[in-house]
PDB file of C-alpha atoms in Angstrom:
ATOM      1  CA  UNK A1412     -30.514  10.847 -72.781  1.00 61.00           C
ATOM      2  CA  UNK A1413     -30.344  14.634 -72.459  1.00 76.00           C
ATOM      3  CA  UNK A1414     -28.927  16.498 -69.496  1.00 76.00           C
ATOM      4  CA  UNK A1415     -32.403  17.763 -68.619  1.00 78.00           C
ATOM      5  CA  UNK A1416     -33.873  14.264 -68.513  1.00 82.00           C
ATOM      6  CA  UNK A1417     -30.961  13.029 -66.413  1.00 82.00           C
ATOM      7  CA  UNK A1418     -31.525  15.814 -63.934  1.00 81.00           C
ATOM      8  CA  UNK A1419     -35.237  14.997 -63.855  1.00 84.00           C
ATOM      9  CA  UNK A1420     -34.453  11.333 -63.194  1.00 86.00           C
ATOM     10  CA  UNK A1421     -32.049  12.347 -60.411  1.00 85.00           C
ATOM     11  CA  UNK A1422     -34.688  14.589 -58.849  1.00 87.00           C
ATOM     12  CA  UNK A1423     -37.287  11.809 -58.924  1.00 89.00           C
ATOM     13  CA  UNK A1424     -34.844   9.314 -57.443  1.00 89.00           C
ATOM     14  CA  UNK A1425     -33.905  11.638 -54.603  1.00 90.00           C
ATOM     15  CA  UNK A1426     -37.509  12.765 -54.047  1.00 89.00           C
ATOM     16  CA  UNK A1427     -38.401   9.139 -53.318  1.00 91.00           C
ATOM     17  CA  UNK A1428     -35.838   9.292 -50.496  1.00 93.00           C
ATOM     18  CA  UNK A1429     -36.883  12.657 -49.118  1.00 94.00           C
ATOM     19  CA  UNK A1430     -37.511  11.557 -45.517  1.00 95.00           C
ATOM     20  CA  UNK A1431     -34.314   9.464 -45.177  1.00 96.00           C
ATOM     21  CA  UNK A1432     -32.361  12.430 -46.539  1.00 96.00           C
ATOM     22  CA  UNK A1433     -34.029  14.677 -43.954  1.00 96.00           C
ATOM     23  CA  UNK A1434     -32.934  12.288 -41.204  1.00 97.00           C
ATOM     24  CA  UNK A1435     -29.432  12.192 -42.692  1.00 97.00           C
ATOM     25  CA  UNK A1436     -29.350  15.999 -42.543  1.00 96.00           C
ATOM     26  CA  UNK A1437     -30.208  15.932 -38.840  1.00 97.00           C
ATOM     27  CA  UNK A1438     -27.783  13.149 -37.919  1.00 96.00           C
ATOM     28  CA  UNK A1439     -24.931  14.729 -39.897  1.00 96.00           C
ATOM     29  CA  UNK A1440     -25.397  18.109 -38.213  1.00 95.00           C
ATOM     30  CA  UNK A1441     -25.376  16.454 -34.781  1.00 96.00           C
ATOM     31  CA  UNK A1442     -22.275  14.427 -35.642  1.00 94.00           C
ATOM     32  CA  UNK A1443     -20.355  17.514 -36.786  1.00 93.00           C
ATOM     33  CA  UNK A1444     -20.880  18.899 -33.268  1.00 93.00           C
ATOM     34  CA  UNK A1445     -19.312  15.740 -31.830  1.00 92.00           C
ATOM     35  CA  UNK A1446     -16.392  15.694 -34.257  1.00 91.00           C
ATOM     36  CA  UNK A1447     -15.816  19.407 -33.673  1.00 90.00           C
ATOM     37  CA  UNK A1448     -15.678  18.618 -29.974  1.00 88.00           C
ATOM     38  CA  UNK A1449     -13.135  15.874 -30.667  1.00 89.00           C
ATOM     39  CA  UNK A1450     -10.932  18.405 -32.457  1.00 89.00           C
ATOM     40  CA  UNK A1451     -10.962  20.651 -29.415  1.00 85.00           C
ATOM     41  CA  UNK A1452     -10.608  17.883 -26.825  1.00 87.00           C
ATOM     42  CA  UNK A1453      -7.562  16.421 -28.562  1.00 87.00           C
ATOM     43  CA  UNK A1454      -5.871  19.823 -28.716  1.00 86.00           C
ATOM     44  CA  UNK A1455      -6.120  19.833 -32.510  1.00 86.00           C
ATOM     45  CA  UNK A1456      -7.938  23.136 -32.959  1.00 85.00           C
ATOM     46  CA  UNK A1457      -4.929  24.638 -34.733  1.00 87.00           C
ATOM     47  CA  UNK A1458      -3.786  21.385 -36.320  1.00 88.00           C
ATOM     48  CA  UNK A1459      -4.241  23.300 -39.554  1.00 89.00           C
ATOM     49  CA  UNK A1460      -2.877  26.687 -38.459  1.00 88.00           C
ATOM     50  CA  UNK A1461      -4.604  28.788 -41.127  1.00 90.00           C
ATOM     51  CA  UNK A1462      -7.714  28.909 -43.321  1.00 90.00           C
ATOM     52  CA  UNK A1463      -8.942  28.268 -46.008  1.00 89.00           C
ATOM     53  CA  UNK A1464      -5.639  26.492 -46.599  1.00 88.00           C
ATOM     54  CA  UNK A1465      -4.358  24.049 -44.011  1.00 90.00           C
ATOM     55  CA  UNK A1466      -0.949  25.750 -44.091  1.00 89.00           C
ATOM     56  CA  UNK A1467       0.336  28.720 -46.058  1.00 86.00           C
ATOM     57  CA  UNK A1468       1.709  26.309 -48.679  1.00 86.00           C
ATOM     58  CA  UNK A1469      -0.906  23.546 -48.782  1.00 88.00           C
ATOM     59  CA  UNK A1470      -4.666  22.993 -48.708  1.00 85.00           C
ATOM     60  CA  UNK A1471      -4.163  19.554 -47.133  1.00 87.00           C
ATOM     61  CA  UNK A1472      -2.507  18.319 -43.970  1.00 85.00           C
ATOM     62  CA  UNK A1473       0.973  16.818 -44.245  1.00 79.00           C
ATOM     63  CA  UNK A1474       3.286  14.791 -42.050  1.00 78.00           C
ATOM     64  CA  UNK A1475       4.918  17.756 -40.357  1.00 76.00           C
ATOM     65  CA  UNK A1476       1.576  18.663 -38.729  1.00 82.00           C
ATOM     66  CA  UNK A1477       1.328  15.287 -36.993  1.00 87.00           C
ATOM     67  CA  UNK A1478      -1.864  13.728 -35.685  1.00 90.00           C
ATOM     68  CA  UNK A1479      -3.365  17.116 -34.805  1.00 87.00           C
ATOM     69  CA  UNK A1480      -3.227  18.135 -38.447  1.00 88.00           C
ATOM     70  CA  UNK A1481      -4.927  14.895 -39.487  1.00 89.00           C
ATOM     71  CA  UNK A1482      -7.729  15.392 -36.956  1.00 90.00           C
ATOM     72  CA  UNK A1483      -8.377  19.034 -37.826  1.00 90.00           C
ATOM     73  CA  UNK A1484      -8.199  18.452 -41.589  1.00 90.00           C
ATOM     74  CA  UNK A1485     -10.467  15.416 -41.256  1.00 89.00           C
ATOM     75  CA  UNK A1486     -13.074  17.558 -39.554  1.00 89.00           C
ATOM     76  CA  UNK A1487     -12.816  20.090 -42.370  1.00 90.00           C
ATOM     77  CA  UNK A1488     -13.450  17.330 -44.900  1.00 91.00           C
ATOM     78  CA  UNK A1489     -16.647  16.345 -43.075  1.00 91.00           C
ATOM     79  CA  UNK A1490     -18.073  19.709 -44.125  1.00 92.00           C
ATOM     80  CA  UNK A1491     -18.197  18.353 -47.675  1.00 93.00           C
ATOM     81  CA  UNK A1492     -20.207  15.354 -46.473  1.00 94.00           C
ATOM     82  CA  UNK A1493     -22.749  17.719 -44.901  1.00 95.00           C
ATOM     83  CA  UNK A1494     -22.780  19.807 -48.071  1.00 95.00           C
ATOM     84  CA  UNK A1495     -23.424  16.728 -50.224  1.00 95.00           C
ATOM     85  CA  UNK A1496     -26.324  15.582 -48.024  1.00 96.00           C
ATOM     86  CA  UNK A1497     -27.830  19.077 -47.891  1.00 96.00           C
ATOM     87  CA  UNK A1498     -27.563  19.506 -51.662  1.00 96.00           C
ATOM     88  CA  UNK A1499     -29.162  16.097 -52.243  1.00 95.00           C
ATOM     89  CA  UNK A1500     -32.018  17.096 -49.950  1.00 96.00           C
ATOM     90  CA  UNK A1501     -32.531  20.413 -51.772  1.00 95.00           C
ATOM     91  CA  UNK A1502     -32.767  18.542 -55.094  1.00 93.00           C
ATOM     92  CA  UNK A1503     -35.176  16.042 -53.542  1.00 93.00           C
ATOM     93  CA  UNK A1504     -37.387  18.801 -52.125  1.00 93.00           C
ATOM     94  CA  UNK A1505     -37.220  21.126 -55.120  1.00 89.00           C
ATOM     95  CA  UNK A1506     -40.639  20.209 -56.531  1.00 85.00           C
ATOM     96  CA  UNK A1507     -42.386  20.612 -53.185  1.00 81.00           C
ATOM     97  CA  UNK A1508     -44.257  23.851 -52.688  1.00 72.00           C
ATOM     98  CA  UNK A1509     -44.127  25.590 -49.328  1.00 80.00           C
ATOM     99  CA  UNK A1510     -41.834  25.550 -46.342  1.00 90.00           C
ATOM    100  CA  UNK A1511     -39.765  22.377 -46.855  1.00 93.00           C
ATOM    101  CA  UNK A1512     -37.873  23.709 -49.867  1.00 93.00           C
ATOM    102  CA  UNK A1513     -37.175  27.006 -48.098  1.00 94.00           C
ATOM    103  CA  UNK A1514     -35.856  25.248 -45.006  1.00 96.00           C
ATOM    104  CA  UNK A1515     -33.763  22.947 -47.183  1.00 95.00           C
ATOM    105  CA  UNK A1516     -32.125  26.004 -48.738  1.00 95.00           C
ATOM    106  CA  UNK A1517     -31.503  27.434 -45.251  1.00 96.00           C
ATOM    107  CA  UNK A1518     -29.599  24.280 -44.269  1.00 96.00           C
ATOM    108  CA  UNK A1519     -27.652  24.274 -47.538  1.00 95.00           C
ATOM    109  CA  UNK A1520     -26.689  27.949 -47.134  1.00 95.00           C
ATOM    110  CA  UNK A1521     -25.822  27.405 -43.475  1.00 93.00           C
ATOM    111  CA  UNK A1522     -23.071  24.898 -44.203  1.00 94.00           C
ATOM    112  CA  UNK A1523     -20.685  27.230 -46.096  1.00 92.00           C
ATOM    113  CA  UNK A1524     -21.608  29.996 -43.639  1.00 91.00           C
ATOM    114  CA  UNK A1525     -20.629  27.683 -40.804  1.00 90.00           C
ATOM    115  CA  UNK A1526     -17.380  26.832 -42.590  1.00 90.00           C
ATOM    116  CA  UNK A1527     -16.550  30.543 -42.749  1.00 92.00           C
ATOM    117  CA  UNK A1528     -17.229  30.920 -39.004  1.00 91.00           C
ATOM    118  CA  UNK A1529     -14.970  27.918 -38.455  1.00 90.00           C
ATOM    119  CA  UNK A1530     -12.286  29.611 -40.513  1.00 90.00           C
ATOM    120  CA  UNK A1531     -12.596  32.734 -38.389  1.00 93.00           C
ATOM    121  CA  UNK A1532     -12.057  30.632 -35.255  1.00 91.00           C
ATOM    122  CA  UNK A1533      -8.759  29.428 -36.701  1.00 90.00           C
ATOM    123  CA  UNK A1534      -7.688  32.884 -37.882  1.00 91.00           C
ATOM    124  CA  UNK A1535      -8.409  34.292 -34.386  1.00 90.00           C
ATOM    125  CA  UNK A1536      -6.385  31.486 -32.744  1.00 88.00           C
ATOM    126  CA  UNK A1537      -9.518  29.851 -31.279  1.00 88.00           C
ATOM    127  CA  UNK A1538     -10.971  32.935 -29.637  1.00 90.00           C
ATOM    128  CA  UNK A1539     -13.412  31.331 -27.149  1.00 89.00           C
ATOM    129  CA  UNK A1540     -16.251  33.712 -28.015  1.00 92.00           C
ATOM    130  CA  UNK A1541     -15.936  32.938 -31.721  1.00 91.00           C
ATOM    131  CA  UNK A1542     -15.721  29.211 -30.944  1.00 90.00           C
ATOM    132  CA  UNK A1543     -18.951  29.579 -28.955  1.00 90.00           C
ATOM    133  CA  UNK A1544     -20.660  31.145 -31.957  1.00 91.00           C
ATOM    134  CA  UNK A1545     -19.374  28.330 -34.163  1.00 91.00           C
ATOM    135  CA  UNK A1546     -21.016  25.755 -31.899  1.00 92.00           C
ATOM    136  CA  UNK A1547     -24.286  27.652 -31.521  1.00 94.00           C
ATOM    137  CA  UNK A1548     -24.690  27.958 -35.288  1.00 93.00           C
ATOM    138  CA  UNK A1549     -24.495  24.160 -35.462  1.00 94.00           C
ATOM    139  CA  UNK A1550     -27.163  23.919 -32.751  1.00 95.00           C
ATOM    140  CA  UNK A1551     -29.407  26.228 -34.789  1.00 96.00           C
ATOM    141  CA  UNK A1552     -28.867  24.042 -37.853  1.00 96.00           C
ATOM    142  CA  UNK A1553     -29.958  21.029 -35.812  1.00 97.00           C
ATOM    143  CA  UNK A1554     -33.150  22.890 -34.900  1.00 97.00           C
ATOM    144  CA  UNK A1555     -33.919  23.661 -38.557  1.00 97.00           C
ATOM    145  CA  UNK A1556     -33.422  19.981 -39.443  1.00 97.00           C
ATOM    146  CA  UNK A1557     -35.958  19.039 -36.752  1.00 97.00           C
ATOM    147  CA  UNK A1558     -38.400  21.578 -38.200  1.00 96.00           C
ATOM    148  CA  UNK A1559     -37.989  19.975 -41.633  1.00 96.00           C
ATOM    149  CA  UNK A1560     -38.748  16.522 -40.232  1.00 96.00           C
ATOM    150  CA  UNK A1561     -41.891  17.845 -38.571  1.00 95.00           C
ATOM    151  CA  UNK A1562     -43.019  19.335 -41.879  1.00 94.00           C
ATOM    152  CA  UNK A1563     -42.481  15.977 -43.603  1.00 93.00           C
ATOM    153  CA  UNK A1564     -43.570  13.446 -40.996  1.00 92.00           C
ATOM    154  CA  UNK A1565     -45.525  15.292 -38.287  1.00 87.00           C
ATOM    155  CA  UNK A1566     -49.071  14.019 -37.663  1.00 87.00           C
ATOM    156  CA  UNK A1567     -52.255  16.024 -38.080  1.00 88.00           C
ATOM    157  CA  UNK A1568     -52.744  18.098 -34.933  1.00 91.00           C
ATOM    158  CA  UNK A1569     -54.542  21.230 -33.777  1.00 91.00           C
ATOM    159  CA  UNK A1570     -52.730  24.307 -32.536  1.00 93.00           C
ATOM    160  CA  UNK A1571     -51.569  23.915 -28.946  1.00 94.00           C
ATOM    161  CA  UNK A1572     -53.276  25.865 -26.183  1.00 94.00           C
ATOM    162  CA  UNK A1573     -52.048  29.394 -25.488  1.00 95.00           C
ATOM    163  CA  UNK A1574     -50.601  28.430 -22.107  1.00 96.00           C
ATOM    164  CA  UNK A1575     -48.781  25.404 -23.527  1.00 96.00           C
ATOM    165  CA  UNK A1576     -47.405  27.476 -26.391  1.00 96.00           C
ATOM    166  CA  UNK A1577     -46.091  30.173 -24.080  1.00 97.00           C
ATOM    167  CA  UNK A1578     -44.460  27.589 -21.838  1.00 97.00           C
ATOM    168  CA  UNK A1579     -42.904  25.885 -24.855  1.00 97.00           C
ATOM    169  CA  UNK A1580     -41.377  29.149 -26.040  1.00 98.00           C
ATOM    170  CA  UNK A1581     -40.180  29.986 -22.516  1.00 98.00           C
ATOM    171  CA  UNK A1582     -38.541  26.548 -22.343  1.00 98.00           C
ATOM    172  CA  UNK A1583     -36.968  27.128 -25.746  1.00 98.00           C
ATOM    173  CA  UNK A1584     -35.589  30.547 -24.726  1.00 98.00           C
ATOM    174  CA  UNK A1585     -34.152  29.339 -21.415  1.00 98.00           C
ATOM    175  CA  UNK A1586     -32.773  26.255 -23.156  1.00 97.00           C
ATOM    176  CA  UNK A1587     -30.802  28.434 -25.521  1.00 97.00           C
ATOM    177  CA  UNK A1588     -29.483  30.466 -22.594  1.00 97.00           C
ATOM    178  CA  UNK A1589     -28.344  27.150 -21.104  1.00 97.00           C
ATOM    179  CA  UNK A1590     -26.596  26.199 -24.346  1.00 96.00           C
ATOM    180  CA  UNK A1591     -24.877  29.585 -24.529  1.00 96.00           C
ATOM    181  CA  UNK A1592     -23.758  29.430 -20.897  1.00 94.00           C
ATOM    182  CA  UNK A1593     -22.383  25.979 -21.608  1.00 92.00           C
ATOM    183  CA  UNK A1594     -20.120  27.508 -24.255  1.00 91.00           C
ATOM    184  CA  UNK A1595     -19.013  30.151 -21.737  1.00 92.00           C
ATOM    185  CA  UNK A1596     -18.091  27.397 -19.266  1.00 90.00           C
ATOM    186  CA  UNK A1597     -16.160  25.602 -21.983  1.00 87.00           C
ATOM    187  CA  UNK A1598     -14.414  28.814 -23.019  1.00 86.00           C
ATOM    188  CA  UNK A1599     -13.294  29.329 -19.415  1.00 86.00           C
ATOM    189  CA  UNK A1600     -12.100  25.772 -18.779  1.00 78.00           C
ATOM    190  CA  UNK A1601      -9.035  23.737 -19.689  1.00 77.00           C
ATOM    191  CA  UNK A1602     -10.115  22.256 -23.045  1.00 69.00           C
ATOM    192  CA  UNK A1603      -9.194  25.171 -25.292  1.00 68.00           C
ATOM    193  CA  UNK A1604      -8.351  23.224 -28.439  1.00 68.00           C
ATOM    194  CA  UNK A1605      -4.710  24.334 -28.327  1.00 67.00           C
ATOM    195  CA  UNK A1606      -2.233  24.930 -25.525  1.00 63.00           C
ATOM    196  CA  UNK A1607      -1.606  28.523 -26.610  1.00 69.00           C
ATOM    197  CA  UNK A1608      -5.253  29.540 -27.085  1.00 76.00           C
ATOM    198  CA  UNK A1609      -6.554  32.176 -24.724  1.00 78.00           C
ATOM    199  CA  UNK A1610      -9.534  31.666 -22.417  1.00 81.00           C
ATOM    200  CA  UNK A1611     -12.406  34.016 -21.549  1.00 84.00           C
ATOM    201  CA  UNK A1612     -10.725  35.093 -18.320  1.00 83.00           C
ATOM    202  CA  UNK A1613     -13.848  34.242 -16.312  1.00 89.00           C
ATOM    203  CA  UNK A1614     -13.655  32.029 -13.238  1.00 89.00           C
ATOM    204  CA  UNK A1615     -14.582  28.487 -14.362  1.00 87.00           C
ATOM    205  CA  UNK A1616     -16.200  27.583 -11.032  1.00 89.00           C
ATOM    206  CA  UNK A1617     -18.406  30.684 -11.013  1.00 93.00           C
ATOM    207  CA  UNK A1618     -19.648  30.292 -14.580  1.00 92.00           C
ATOM    208  CA  UNK A1619     -20.187  26.563 -13.967  1.00 91.00           C
ATOM    209  CA  UNK A1620     -22.468  27.366 -11.026  1.00 92.00           C
ATOM    210  CA  UNK A1621     -24.404  29.925 -13.064  1.00 95.00           C
ATOM    211  CA  UNK A1622     -24.758  27.367 -15.838  1.00 93.00           C
ATOM    212  CA  UNK A1623     -25.997  24.829 -13.302  1.00 93.00           C
ATOM    213  CA  UNK A1624     -28.673  27.197 -11.982  1.00 95.00           C
ATOM    214  CA  UNK A1625     -29.901  27.833 -15.537  1.00 96.00           C
ATOM    215  CA  UNK A1626     -30.155  24.085 -16.112  1.00 96.00           C
ATOM    216  CA  UNK A1627     -32.378  23.693 -13.056  1.00 95.00           C
ATOM    217  CA  UNK A1628     -34.594  26.517 -14.310  1.00 97.00           C
ATOM    218  CA  UNK A1629     -34.856  24.711 -17.636  1.00 97.00           C
ATOM    219  CA  UNK A1630     -35.810  21.484 -15.868  1.00 97.00           C
ATOM    220  CA  UNK A1631     -38.536  23.257 -13.880  1.00 97.00           C
ATOM    221  CA  UNK A1632     -39.957  24.835 -17.034  1.00 97.00           C
ATOM    222  CA  UNK A1633     -39.897  21.516 -18.879  1.00 98.00           C
ATOM    223  CA  UNK A1634     -41.742  19.771 -16.037  1.00 97.00           C
ATOM    224  CA  UNK A1635     -44.336  22.561 -16.068  1.00 97.00           C
ATOM    225  CA  UNK A1636     -44.684  22.255 -19.843  1.00 97.00           C
ATOM    226  CA  UNK A1637     -45.223  18.499 -19.686  1.00 97.00           C
ATOM    227  CA  UNK A1638     -47.865  18.802 -16.945  1.00 97.00           C
ATOM    228  CA  UNK A1639     -49.728  21.748 -18.454  1.00 96.00           C
ATOM    229  CA  UNK A1640     -49.692  20.287 -21.962  1.00 96.00           C
ATOM    230  CA  UNK A1641     -51.167  17.018 -20.690  1.00 95.00           C
ATOM    231  CA  UNK A1642     -53.839  18.842 -18.698  1.00 94.00           C
ATOM    232  CA  UNK A1643     -54.727  20.998 -21.725  1.00 92.00           C
ATOM    233  CA  UNK A1644     -55.017  18.002 -24.023  1.00 91.00           C
ATOM    234  CA  UNK A1645     -51.816  18.691 -25.988  1.00 91.00           C
ATOM    235  CA  UNK A1646     -50.776  15.049 -25.750  1.00 92.00           C
ATOM    236  CA  UNK A1647     -47.944  14.986 -28.295  1.00 93.00           C
ATOM    237  CA  UNK A1648     -46.457  18.157 -26.857  1.00 96.00           C
ATOM    238  CA  UNK A1649     -46.611  16.591 -23.402  1.00 96.00           C
ATOM    239  CA  UNK A1650     -44.854  13.490 -24.733  1.00 96.00           C
ATOM    240  CA  UNK A1651     -42.024  15.433 -26.373  1.00 96.00           C
ATOM    241  CA  UNK A1652     -41.638  17.581 -23.256  1.00 97.00           C
ATOM    242  CA  UNK A1653     -41.297  14.407 -21.169  1.00 97.00           C
ATOM    243  CA  UNK A1654     -38.626  13.051 -23.521  1.00 97.00           C
ATOM    244  CA  UNK A1655     -36.795  16.383 -23.384  1.00 97.00           C
ATOM    245  CA  UNK A1656     -36.948  16.266 -19.581  1.00 97.00           C
ATOM    246  CA  UNK A1657     -35.287  12.837 -19.519  1.00 97.00           C
ATOM    247  CA  UNK A1658     -32.494  14.108 -21.774  1.00 96.00           C
ATOM    248  CA  UNK A1659     -32.038  17.204 -19.598  1.00 97.00           C
ATOM    249  CA  UNK A1660     -31.767  15.142 -16.425  1.00 96.00           C
ATOM    250  CA  UNK A1661     -29.250  12.778 -18.028  1.00 95.00           C
ATOM    251  CA  UNK A1662     -27.284  15.747 -19.360  1.00 95.00           C
ATOM    252  CA  UNK A1663     -27.356  17.445 -15.959  1.00 93.00           C
ATOM    253  CA  UNK A1664     -26.104  14.308 -14.223  1.00 94.00           C
ATOM    254  CA  UNK A1665     -23.323  13.985 -16.779  1.00 93.00           C
ATOM    255  CA  UNK A1666     -22.422  17.630 -16.223  1.00 90.00           C
ATOM    256  CA  UNK A1667     -22.070  17.153 -12.473  1.00 90.00           C
ATOM    257  CA  UNK A1668     -20.018  13.973 -12.923  1.00 93.00           C
ATOM    258  CA  UNK A1669     -17.588  15.636 -15.331  1.00 89.00           C
ATOM    259  CA  UNK A1670     -17.300  18.678 -13.050  1.00 87.00           C
ATOM    260  CA  UNK A1671     -16.351  16.588 -10.014  1.00 89.00           C
ATOM    261  CA  UNK A1672     -13.997  14.327 -11.997  1.00 90.00           C
ATOM    262  CA  UNK A1673     -11.902  17.182 -13.451  1.00 86.00           C
ATOM    263  CA  UNK A1674     -13.471  17.174 -16.929  1.00 83.00           C
ATOM    264  CA  UNK A1675     -12.272  13.921 -18.530  1.00 88.00           C
ATOM    265  CA  UNK A1676     -12.321  14.243 -22.314  1.00 87.00           C
ATOM    266  CA  UNK A1677     -14.718  11.364 -22.975  1.00 91.00           C
ATOM    267  CA  UNK A1678     -17.359  12.802 -20.640  1.00 91.00           C
ATOM    268  CA  UNK A1679     -16.986  16.281 -22.114  1.00 89.00           C
ATOM    269  CA  UNK A1680     -17.485  14.773 -25.577  1.00 90.00           C
ATOM    270  CA  UNK A1681     -20.638  12.983 -24.429  1.00 93.00           C
ATOM    271  CA  UNK A1682     -21.830  16.233 -22.867  1.00 92.00           C
ATOM    272  CA  UNK A1683     -21.479  17.967 -26.232  1.00 93.00           C
ATOM    273  CA  UNK A1684     -23.517  15.208 -27.877  1.00 95.00           C
ATOM    274  CA  UNK A1685     -26.152  15.714 -25.179  1.00 95.00           C
ATOM    275  CA  UNK A1686     -26.206  19.448 -25.888  1.00 95.00           C
ATOM    276  CA  UNK A1687     -26.929  18.783 -29.565  1.00 96.00           C
ATOM    277  CA  UNK A1688     -29.747  16.400 -28.618  1.00 97.00           C
ATOM    278  CA  UNK A1689     -31.190  19.041 -26.274  1.00 97.00           C
ATOM    279  CA  UNK A1690     -31.083  21.589 -29.114  1.00 97.00           C
ATOM    280  CA  UNK A1691     -33.103  19.105 -31.177  1.00 97.00           C
ATOM    281  CA  UNK A1692     -35.534  18.575 -28.303  1.00 97.00           C
ATOM    282  CA  UNK A1693     -36.061  22.300 -27.786  1.00 98.00           C
ATOM    283  CA  UNK A1694     -36.916  22.710 -31.460  1.00 97.00           C
ATOM    284  CA  UNK A1695     -39.205  19.686 -31.285  1.00 97.00           C
ATOM    285  CA  UNK A1696     -41.401  21.088 -28.483  1.00 97.00           C
ATOM    286  CA  UNK A1697     -41.705  24.473 -30.199  1.00 97.00           C
ATOM    287  CA  UNK A1698     -42.697  23.132 -33.615  1.00 96.00           C
ATOM    288  CA  UNK A1699     -45.187  20.777 -31.983  1.00 96.00           C
ATOM    289  CA  UNK A1700     -47.196  23.783 -30.764  1.00 96.00           C
ATOM    290  CA  UNK A1701     -47.988  24.616 -34.397  1.00 94.00           C
ATOM    291  CA  UNK A1702     -51.070  23.129 -36.107  1.00 92.00           C
ATOM    292  CA  UNK A1703     -50.719  20.614 -38.914  1.00 87.00           C
ATOM    293  CA  UNK A1704     -53.539  19.986 -41.359  1.00 77.00           C
TER     294      UNK A1704
END
């Protein structure tokens, strides 16, 4: 069997698993947010003190780095899992004309780009603004994965009404402001990823209150979107808006609980998972405004 025929067989095999691979892409990009949060919450952000090597002498963690080195290096290795899944999806989607292949390439290119941003966070000793960018890139990757799933599995639907579409985009925009403000709160609080890492210098209570106000604005917009979409006959958009609203309310409750309980690590980790799910939900309502033939 020639190399060309083997590659063709591989492409056909993966193409038959296109949708499961798309789901794997989404789940993996959400999980990397959670594991990245675990690195920070365990104080392991500089467990490998340099990049791309773990130390100046070694690419891998060793005993002298302790558990923090194991945790940080383990998170670095997960990047290769994401890269493998993304590459498999690109191969599976290669024969498809149109948007799916392009989006697959975006996800594949985003993984090494994200690794570079992660390296910059280490080289800048976990600068909180760079760490925020690192997280937000992951949120954007989650959104692209949702877009891919809509392209593959979304039902036939007409374009949403103008009012529903504008509300969906307003919800999306405010939602991303909420996500960004969440990173500012984190960058001002106690969970820096390393005891010697600097903070933003902003008052944690003040930025937490601002973040809270933005969350309530997001909730109001999501309620309006759900009601208007249902009244305008955009039933699926109304459904996804309602699901997003439930996630937002649960995330808001979790945020208040962690704030008044002095930010226990487990709750902060769950809050990061919730943020990734909200990023997925924001992308879901926006793509649902588009027609599908």
